[in-house]
CSV table of C-alpha atoms in Angstrom, one decimal:
chain,number,residue,atom,x,y,z
A,76,UNK,CA,-3.7,-2.3,-32.7
A,77,UNK,CA,-2.8,0.0,-29.9
A,78,UNK,CA,-3.6,-0.6,-26.4
A,79,UNK,CA,-4.6,2.3,-24.4
A,80,UNK,CA,-5.5,2.7,-20.9
A,81,UNK,CA,-7.1,5.8,-19.4
A,82,UNK,CA,-6.9,6.0,-15.6
A,83,UNK,CA,-9.1,8.4,-13.7
A,84,UNK,CA,-8.9,8.7,-9.7
A,85,UNK,CA,-12.3,8.9,-8.1
A,86,UNK,CA,-13.2,12.1,-6.6
A,87,UNK,CA,-9.5,12.5,-6.2
A,88,UNK,CA,-9.4,15.5,-3.5
A,89,UNK,CA,-12.2,14.7,-1.7
A,90,UNK,CA,-10.8,11.0,-1.4
A,91,UNK,CA,-7.7,12.2,-0.2
A,92,UNK,CA,-9.5,14.2,2.5
A,93,UNK,CA,-11.6,11.2,3.4
A,94,UNK,CA,-8.6,8.7,3.7
A,95,UNK,CA,-6.8,11.2,5.7
A,96,UNK,CA,-9.4,12.1,8.2
A,97,UNK,CA,-11.8,9.2,9.4
A,98,UNK,CA,-14.4,11.5,10.6
A,99,UNK,CA,-15.2,12.6,6.9
A,100,UNK,CA,-15.5,8.9,5.8
A,101,UNK,CA,-19.1,8.3,4.7
A,102,UNK,CA,-20.1,11.7,4.7
A,103,UNK,CA,-20.9,14.3,2.0
A,104,UNK,CA,-17.6,16.3,1.5
A,105,UNK,CA,-16.7,19.1,-0.9
A,106,UNK,CA,-13.3,20.4,-1.5
A,107,UNK,CA,-13.0,24.5,-1.9
A,108,UNK,CA,-13.0,27.9,-0.5
A,109,UNK,CA,-15.9,28.2,2.0
A,110,UNK,CA,-16.5,31.8,1.2
A,111,UNK,CA,-19.5,33.7,-0.5
A,112,UNK,CA,-17.6,33.4,-3.8
A,113,UNK,CA,-16.3,29.6,-3.1
A,114,UNK,CA,-16.3,27.1,-5.9
A,115,UNK,CA,-16.4,23.6,-5.6
A,116,UNK,CA,-13.2,21.8,-6.8
A,117,UNK,CA,-14.3,18.2,-5.9
A,118,UNK,CA,-17.4,16.8,-4.3
A,119,UNK,CA,-17.2,13.1,-2.6
A,120,UNK,CA,-19.7,10.8,-4.2
A,121,UNK,CA,-21.8,11.3,-1.0
A,122,UNK,CA,-22.3,14.9,-1.8
A,123,UNK,CA,-22.9,14.2,-5.7
A,124,UNK,CA,-26.1,12.2,-4.7
A,125,UNK,CA,-27.4,15.6,-3.6
A,126,UNK,CA,-26.3,17.0,-7.2
A,127,UNK,CA,-23.2,18.6,-5.8
A,128,UNK,CA,-20.6,18.8,-8.6
A,129,UNK,CA,-17.3,20.3,-9.1
A,130,UNK,CA,-17.3,24.2,-10.4
A,131,UNK,CA,-20.5,24.9,-8.5
A,132,UNK,CA,-20.7,27.8,-6.1
A,133,UNK,CA,-20.4,26.6,-2.6
A,134,UNK,CA,-23.5,28.5,-1.8
A,135,UNK,CA,-25.5,26.5,-4.3
A,136,UNK,CA,-23.9,23.3,-3.0
A,137,UNK,CA,-24.8,24.0,0.6
A,138,UNK,CA,-28.5,24.7,-0.6
A,139,UNK,CA,-28.7,21.4,-2.1
A,140,UNK,CA,-26.9,19.7,0.7
A,141,UNK,CA,-27.5,21.7,4.1
A,142,UNK,CA,-25.1,19.1,6.0
A,143,UNK,CA,-22.4,19.4,3.4
A,144,UNK,CA,-19.0,19.5,5.1
A,145,UNK,CA,-16.4,22.1,3.3
A,146,UNK,CA,-12.8,21.3,3.6
A,147,UNK,CA,-9.9,23.7,2.2
A,148,UNK,CA,-7.9,22.7,-0.8
A,149,UNK,CA,-4.4,21.2,0.2
A,150,UNK,CA,-3.0,21.3,-3.2
A,151,UNK,CA,0.7,20.2,-2.1
A,152,UNK,CA,-0.5,17.2,-0.6
A,153,UNK,CA,-2.7,16.2,-3.7
A,154,UNK,CA,0.4,16.5,-5.8
A,155,UNK,CA,2.6,14.4,-3.4
A,156,UNK,CA,-0.2,11.7,-3.9
A,157,UNK,CA,-0.4,12.2,-7.6
A,158,UNK,CA,3.2,11.6,-7.8
A,159,UNK,CA,2.7,8.4,-6.0
A,160,UNK,CA,0.2,7.2,-8.5
A,161,UNK,CA,2.2,7.9,-11.3
A,162,UNK,CA,5.0,5.8,-9.8
A,163,UNK,CA,2.6,3.0,-10.0
A,164,UNK,CA,1.9,3.7,-13.8
A,165,UNK,CA,5.5,3.8,-14.7
A,166,UNK,CA,6.2,0.3,-13.5
A,167,UNK,CA,4.1,-0.8,-16.6
A,168,UNK,CA,4.9,1.8,-19.1
A,169,UNK,CA,7.4,4.9,-19.8
A,170,UNK,CA,4.3,6.4,-22.4
A,171,UNK,CA,2.1,8.3,-19.8
A,172,UNK,CA,0.2,11.6,-20.7
A,173,UNK,CA,-1.2,13.3,-17.5
A,174,UNK,CA,-4.4,15.0,-18.4
A,175,UNK,CA,-4.6,16.6,-15.0
A,176,UNK,CA,-3.1,16.0,-11.4
A,177,UNK,CA,-5.8,12.9,-11.3
A,178,UNK,CA,-6.2,11.3,-14.7
A,179,UNK,CA,-3.8,10.2,-17.4
A,180,UNK,CA,-3.6,7.8,-20.5
A,181,UNK,CA,-1.2,4.9,-20.6
A,182,UNK,CA,0.3,3.5,-23.8
A,183,UNK,CA,0.6,0.0,-23.1
A,184,UNK,CA,1.1,-1.5,-26.7
A,185,UNK,CA,4.7,-2.8,-25.7
A,186,UNK,CA,4.3,-2.4,-22.0
A,187,UNK,CA,7.1,-3.6,-19.6
A,188,UNK,CA,5.2,-6.6,-18.5
A,189,UNK,CA,3.7,-9.5,-20.7
A,190,UNK,CA,0.2,-9.0,-19.5
A,191,UNK,CA,-2.9,-7.8,-21.5
A,192,UNK,CA,-4.2,-4.2,-21.1
A,193,UNK,CA,-7.0,-5.4,-19.1
A,194,UNK,CA,-5.0,-6.9,-16.6
A,195,UNK,CA,-2.4,-3.9,-16.3
A,196,UNK,CA,-5.4,-1.8,-15.6
A,197,UNK,CA,-6.5,-4.1,-12.9
A,198,UNK,CA,-3.2,-4.5,-11.4
A,199,UNK,CA,-2.7,-0.6,-11.5
A,200,UNK,CA,-6.2,-0.4,-9.7
A,201,UNK,CA,-5.5,-2.9,-7.3
A,202,UNK,CA,-2.2,-1.5,-6.5
A,203,UNK,CA,-3.5,2.2,-5.8
A,204,UNK,CA,-5.9,1.0,-3.5
A,205,UNK,CA,-3.4,-1.5,-1.9
A,206,UNK,CA,-0.8,1.2,-1.1
A,207,UNK,CA,-2.8,4.4,-1.2
A,208,UNK,CA,-6.1,3.4,0.1
A,209,UNK,CA,-7.7,5.3,-3.0
A,210,UNK,CA,-9.7,4.0,-5.7
A,211,UNK,CA,-9.4,4.6,-9.5
A,212,UNK,CA,-11.6,3.9,-12.6
A,213,UNK,CA,-10.2,2.8,-15.8
A,214,UNK,CA,-11.2,2.6,-19.6
A,215,UNK,CA,-9.3,0.4,-21.8
A,216,UNK,CA,-9.6,0.9,-25.9
A,217,UNK,CA,-7.5,0.9,-29.3
A,218,UNK,CA,-7.7,4.9,-28.9
A,219,UNK,CA,-7.6,8.0,-26.3
A,220,UNK,CA,-11.1,9.0,-27.2
A,221,UNK,CA,-12.9,5.7,-26.4
A,222,UNK,CA,-10.4,5.0,-23.6
A,223,UNK,CA,-11.5,8.2,-22.1
A,224,UNK,CA,-15.1,7.6,-22.3
A,225,UNK,CA,-14.8,4.1,-20.9
A,226,UNK,CA,-13.0,5.1,-17.8
A,227,UNK,CA,-16.4,6.9,-17.1
A,228,UNK,CA,-18.6,4.1,-17.6
A,229,UNK,CA,-18.6,2.2,-14.5
A,230,UNK,CA,-17.3,5.0,-12.1
A,231,UNK,CA,-16.6,4.9,-9.4
A,232,UNK,CA,-13.9,2.1,-8.8
A,233,UNK,CA,-15.0,0.7,-11.9
A,234,UNK,CA,-13.5,-0.6,-15.5
A,235,UNK,CA,-14.8,-0.9,-18.8
A,236,UNK,CA,-13.5,-2.0,-22.4
A,237,UNK,CA,-14.5,-1.0,-25.6
A,238,UNK,CA,-13.0,-3.2,-28.2
A,239,UNK,CA,-13.0,-2.4,-31.9
A,240,UNK,CA,-15.6,-4.9,-32.7
A,241,UNK,CA,-18.0,-3.1,-30.1
A,242,UNK,CA,-16.9,0.3,-30.7
A,243,UNK,CA,-19.5,1.1,-33.5
A,244,UNK,CA,-22.6,0.2,-31.5
A,245,UNK,CA,-21.1,1.6,-28.5
A,246,UNK,CA,-20.6,5.0,-30.0
A,247,UNK,CA,-24.2,5.1,-32.1
A,248,UNK,CA,-25.7,4.9,-28.5
A,249,UNK,CA,-23.7,7.0,-26.6
A,250,UNK,CA,-25.2,10.4,-25.4
A,251,UNK,CA,-23.8,13.6,-27.4
A,252,UNK,CA,-23.1,14.9,-23.9
A,253,UNK,CA,-20.4,12.1,-23.0
A,254,UNK,CA,-18.6,12.5,-26.0
A,255,UNK,CA,-15.0,13.7,-25.2
A,256,UNK,CA,-14.5,17.4,-26.3
A,257,UNK,CA,-18.4,18.0,-26.6
A,258,UNK,CA,-19.0,20.6,-23.7
A,259,UNK,CA,-22.4,22.2,-22.9
A,260,UNK,CA,-22.2,24.8,-25.4
A,261,UNK,CA,-21.3,22.3,-28.0
A,262,UNK,CA,-23.8,20.0,-26.6
A,263,UNK,CA,-26.6,22.8,-27.0
A,264,UNK,CA,-25.5,23.3,-30.5
A,265,UNK,CA,-25.7,19.9,-31.3
A,266,UNK,CA,-29.2,19.6,-30.1
A,267,UNK,CA,-30.2,22.4,-32.2
A,268,UNK,CA,-29.4,20.7,-35.4
A,269,UNK,CA,-30.6,17.3,-34.3
A,270,UNK,CA,-27.7,15.6,-32.9
A,271,UNK,CA,-28.3,13.7,-29.7
A,272,UNK,CA,-26.4,10.7,-30.1
A,273,UNK,CA,-23.3,8.8,-31.8
A,274,UNK,CA,-25.5,7.5,-34.5
A,275,UNK,CA,-27.1,10.9,-35.2
A,276,UNK,CA,-23.8,12.4,-35.2
A,277,UNK,CA,-22.2,9.9,-37.6
A,278,UNK,CA,-25.0,10.8,-40.1
A,279,UNK,CA,-23.9,14.3,-40.7
A,280,UNK,CA,-21.5,15.4,-42.9
A,281,UNK,CA,-17.8,16.5,-42.4
A,282,UNK,CA,-18.5,19.7,-44.5
A,283,UNK,CA,-21.9,20.6,-42.0
A,284,UNK,CA,-19.7,19.7,-38.9
A,285,UNK,CA,-16.9,22.0,-39.8
A,286,UNK,CA,-19.1,24.6,-41.1
A,287,UNK,CA,-20.9,24.7,-37.7
A,288,UNK,CA,-17.9,23.7,-35.5
A,289,UNK,CA,-14.8,24.6,-37.1
A,290,UNK,CA,-11.8,22.6,-36.6
A,291,UNK,CA,-13.6,20.8,-33.9
A,292,UNK,CA,-15.9,19.4,-36.4
A,293,UNK,CA,-13.4,17.2,-38.1
A,294,UNK,CA,-12.7,16.0,-34.7
A,295,UNK,CA,-16.4,15.2,-33.8
A,296,UNK,CA,-16.7,13.5,-37.4
A,297,UNK,CA,-13.8,11.1,-36.7
A,298,UNK,CA,-15.0,10.4,-33.2
A,299,UNK,CA,-18.4,9.0,-34.5
A,300,UNK,CA,-16.3,6.6,-36.4
A,301,UNK,CA,-14.3,5.6,-33.4
A,302,UNK,CA,-11.4,7.3,-35.3
A,303,UNK,CA,-8.6,8.9,-32.7
A,304,UNK,CA,-5.1,8.6,-34.1
A,305,UNK,CA,-3.5,11.0,-31.6
A,306,UNK,CA,-0.7,9.3,-29.9
A,307,UNK,CA,-0.4,9.4,-26.1
A,308,UNK,CA,2.4,12.1,-25.6
A,309,UNK,CA,4.3,11.8,-22.3
A,310,UNK,CA,5.9,15.2,-22.4
A,311,UNK,CA,4.2,18.6,-23.2
A,312,UNK,CA,5.3,21.8,-24.1
A,313,UNK,CA,4.4,24.8,-21.8
A,314,UNK,CA,2.4,27.3,-23.5
A,315,UNK,CA,1.9,30.0,-20.9
A,316,UNK,CA,2.0,30.6,-17.2
A,317,UNK,CA,-0.6,32.7,-15.4
A,318,UNK,CA,-2.4,33.3,-12.1
A,319,UNK,CA,-5.6,35.0,-11.2
A,320,UNK,CA,-7.9,36.1,-8.2
A,321,UNK,CA,-11.5,36.5,-7.8
A,322,UNK,CA,-12.3,39.0,-4.9
A,323,UNK,CA,-14.9,38.2,-2.2
A,324,UNK,CA,-16.1,41.4,-2.8
A,325,UNK,CA,-16.2,43.6,-5.9
A,326,UNK,CA,-13.3,46.1,-6.5
A,327,UNK,CA,-13.8,49.6,-8.2
A,328,UNK,CA,-11.4,52.3,-6.9
A,329,UNK,CA,-8.3,52.7,-8.7
A,330,UNK,CA,-6.0,52.4,-6.0
A,331,UNK,CA,-7.6,49.2,-4.9
A,332,UNK,CA,-7.4,47.8,-8.3
A,333,UNK,CA,-3.8,48.7,-8.7
A,334,UNK,CA,-2.8,47.3,-5.1
A,335,UNK,CA,-4.7,43.9,-6.4
A,336,UNK,CA,-3.0,43.9,-9.8
A,337,UNK,CA,0.5,44.4,-7.8
A,338,UNK,CA,-0.2,41.4,-5.8
A,339,UNK,CA,-1.0,39.2,-8.9
A,340,UNK,CA,2.4,40.8,-10.8
A,341,UNK,CA,4.2,39.3,-7.8
A,342,UNK,CA,2.4,36.1,-7.9
A,343,UNK,CA,3.2,35.8,-11.7
A,344,UNK,CA,6.9,36.7,-11.4
A,345,UNK,CA,7.3,34.2,-8.9
A,346,UNK,CA,5.5,31.3,-10.8
A,347,UNK,CA,7.7,32.2,-13.7
A,348,UNK,CA,10.7,31.8,-11.9
A,349,UNK,CA,9.8,28.5,-10.3
A,350,UNK,CA,8.8,27.1,-13.9
A,351,UNK,CA,11.6,28.9,-15.9
A,352,UNK,CA,9.3,30.0,-18.4
A,353,UNK,CA,10.0,32.5,-20.8
A,354,UNK,CA,7.4,34.6,-23.0
A,355,UNK,CA,6.9,37.5,-25.0
A,356,UNK,CA,3.2,38.3,-24.4
A,357,UNK,CA,1.5,39.6,-21.4
A,358,UNK,CA,-2.2,39.1,-21.3
A,359,UNK,CA,-4.6,40.9,-18.7
A,360,UNK,CA,-7.9,39.1,-18.0
A,361,UNK,CA,-10.8,41.5,-16.1
A,362,UNK,CA,-14.1,39.9,-15.1
A,363,UNK,CA,-16.9,42.4,-14.2
A,364,UNK,CA,-19.6,42.1,-11.5
A,365,UNK,CA,-21.9,41.0,-14.0
A,366,UNK,CA,-19.5,38.0,-15.3
A,367,UNK,CA,-18.6,39.9,-18.7
A,368,UNK,CA,-15.0,39.2,-19.3
A,369,UNK,CA,-12.3,41.2,-21.2
A,370,UNK,CA,-8.8,40.8,-22.2
A,371,UNK,CA,-5.8,42.9,-23.5
A,372,UNK,CA,-2.6,41.5,-24.7
A,373,UNK,CA,0.8,43.5,-25.5
A,374,UNK,CA,3.9,41.5,-27.1
A,375,UNK,CA,7.3,42.6,-26.5
A,376,UNK,CA,10.3,41.8,-28.6
A,377,UNK,CA,12.4,40.2,-25.6
A,378,UNK,CA,10.7,38.2,-22.9
A,379,UNK,CA,8.6,39.8,-20.0
A,380,UNK,CA,9.8,38.0,-17.0
A,381,UNK,CA,10.7,39.6,-13.5
A,382,UNK,CA,8.3,42.3,-11.5
A,383,UNK,CA,10.0,45.4,-13.4
A,384,UNK,CA,9.0,43.7,-17.0
A,385,UNK,CA,5.4,42.9,-16.1
A,386,UNK,CA,4.3,45.7,-13.8
A,387,UNK,CA,4.5,48.5,-16.2
A,388,UNK,CA,3.2,46.7,-18.8
A,389,UNK,CA,0.1,45.5,-16.8
A,390,UNK,CA,-0.6,49.1,-15.7
A,391,UNK,CA,-0.8,49.9,-19.7
A,392,UNK,CA,-3.1,47.1,-20.4
A,393,UNK,CA,-5.1,48.2,-17.6
A,394,UNK,CA,-5.3,52.0,-18.7
A,395,UNK,CA,-6.1,50.6,-22.3
A,396,UNK,CA,-9.6,49.7,-20.7
A,397,UNK,CA,-10.2,53.4,-20.0
A,398,UNK,CA,-13.3,54.3,-17.4
A,399,UNK,CA,-14.4,50.8,-15.9
A,400,UNK,CA,-17.8,50.4,-16.7
A,401,UNK,CA,-18.5,48.3,-13.5
A,402,UNK,CA,-16.8,46.8,-10.2
A,403,UNK,CA,-14.4,44.3,-10.9
A,404,UNK,CA,-14.8,40.4,-9.9
A,405,UNK,CA,-11.6,38.9,-11.2
A,406,UNK,CA,-8.1,39.9,-12.1
A,407,UNK,CA,-5.5,37.7,-14.0
A,408,UNK,CA,-2.4,38.3,-15.8
A,409,UNK,CA,-0.7,35.3,-17.9
A,410,UNK,CA,2.8,35.1,-19.9
A,411,UNK,CA,2.7,33.3,-23.4
A,412,UNK,CA,4.7,33.1,-26.9
A,413,UNK,CA,8.2,31.9,-26.1
A,414,UNK,CA,10.5,33.5,-28.0
A,415,UNK,CA,11.5,31.7,-31.2
A,416,UNK,CA,13.5,28.5,-30.8
A,417,UNK,CA,13.0,28.5,-26.9
A,418,UNK,CA,10.7,25.4,-25.7
A,419,UNK,CA,10.3,24.7,-21.9
A,420,UNK,CA,9.1,21.0,-21.7
A,421,UNK,CA,7.5,19.8,-18.7
A,422,UNK,CA,7.0,16.2,-17.7
A,423,UNK,CA,4.6,14.4,-15.2
A,424,UNK,CA,1.8,15.6,-13.5
A,425,UNK,CA,3.5,18.5,-11.7
A,426,UNK,CA,2.8,21.1,-14.3
A,427,UNK,CA,-1.0,21.7,-13.4
A,428,UNK,CA,-2.3,24.9,-12.5
A,429,UNK,CA,-5.1,25.1,-10.2
C-alpha cells in the first residue's frame, strides 16, 4: 500500500507578505496588481471571509472588501521560500512532485525515516512553521487523488487522513465540486446529468462518462471508486514556454499591436534562453475586448529560438487574423513541440510560470 502526502501551503503569497510585514497581520490582504484589470493571485484568510478569492478581479475584490489591502507580487521572494519548503520535504523523501510553487505530492512509502506517513506530515508542518513561520495543510492517503482532496479538508493549518477503509464512505458524500479534476464547467455538466456527489458519480456507467467527458470520463469513473494509480513523479518534462500580456487598456492600432508584440517576442526569447528549451511550434494567442480568444500556430522543421526566428513568424501569425474585429485585450506567444529526441527535464519547484 502506497503512502502519499499532499502538502499545500496556506494562502502562500499572502502569508509570506503578512509574515514579512507585521502591519499586514490579521488584516484582509490580496496579492496581485492593483489596476483596472488586476487579478487576485492569492487572498489571505481574513480577505476570504468577505468572499475574496484567487482569479477574482481586483475591482470586484474591493467591492466585496472595501478595506482590502493590495500587495504587489514578489515572485522572486516566493520562489526562494518555496525552495526552503522543498528542502524540508527532502529530509523525508526524494520522491517529490511539485504541482505548483506552493503545493507538492510526497511518496513516503519508503521514507528516509521509520516514521508513519501521519508522523512525517506532522513533522513537516511543524518544521515549516518553526523555521519559516508559515502554515501548511496536509492530506494523507494511499493515492494522489485522495491525498489532494484530504489536504483541503481541514484548511487552513490542518491535516486529514483517508484510509482505504474510510475511502468508500468519504467519496460517496464528497460534493462533486470537491473532486480533483472537476472544474466549474465539468461540475455544471455533472449537475445537468444528475451527479452532485461521489455516490451518484459511482452509479454512472463508464461508457456514459466517457461519452460525456471524453478521456476525463475514465478518470472520474476511477476516482469515484477510490482508484488512482498514477505515481508521484519527481521530474517533469517541460512541454512549452510562453508569456502573455494583458493590457491596461485595449489596443487596436496596427503600430500599437506590433510594438506590444515585439516586447512579448523579446520576453519569450529571454525565457527560452533561460530555460534552454527548444521547440518547433510557435503559437500566437489573442484575446479580444469581449474575451473571445483565438490562436494561430505555425510549425517549422527546426527549433524556433531567438528573436530573429520568433518575430517574423509572430508577425505572419498575426497577419493570418486579417482585419481585427475589435480591440485586443491580451497578446501571448508560446513555443512548444520539442524536436524528436530532445527532452528538457525540470526538477523541483522552480519551473512554474506565473
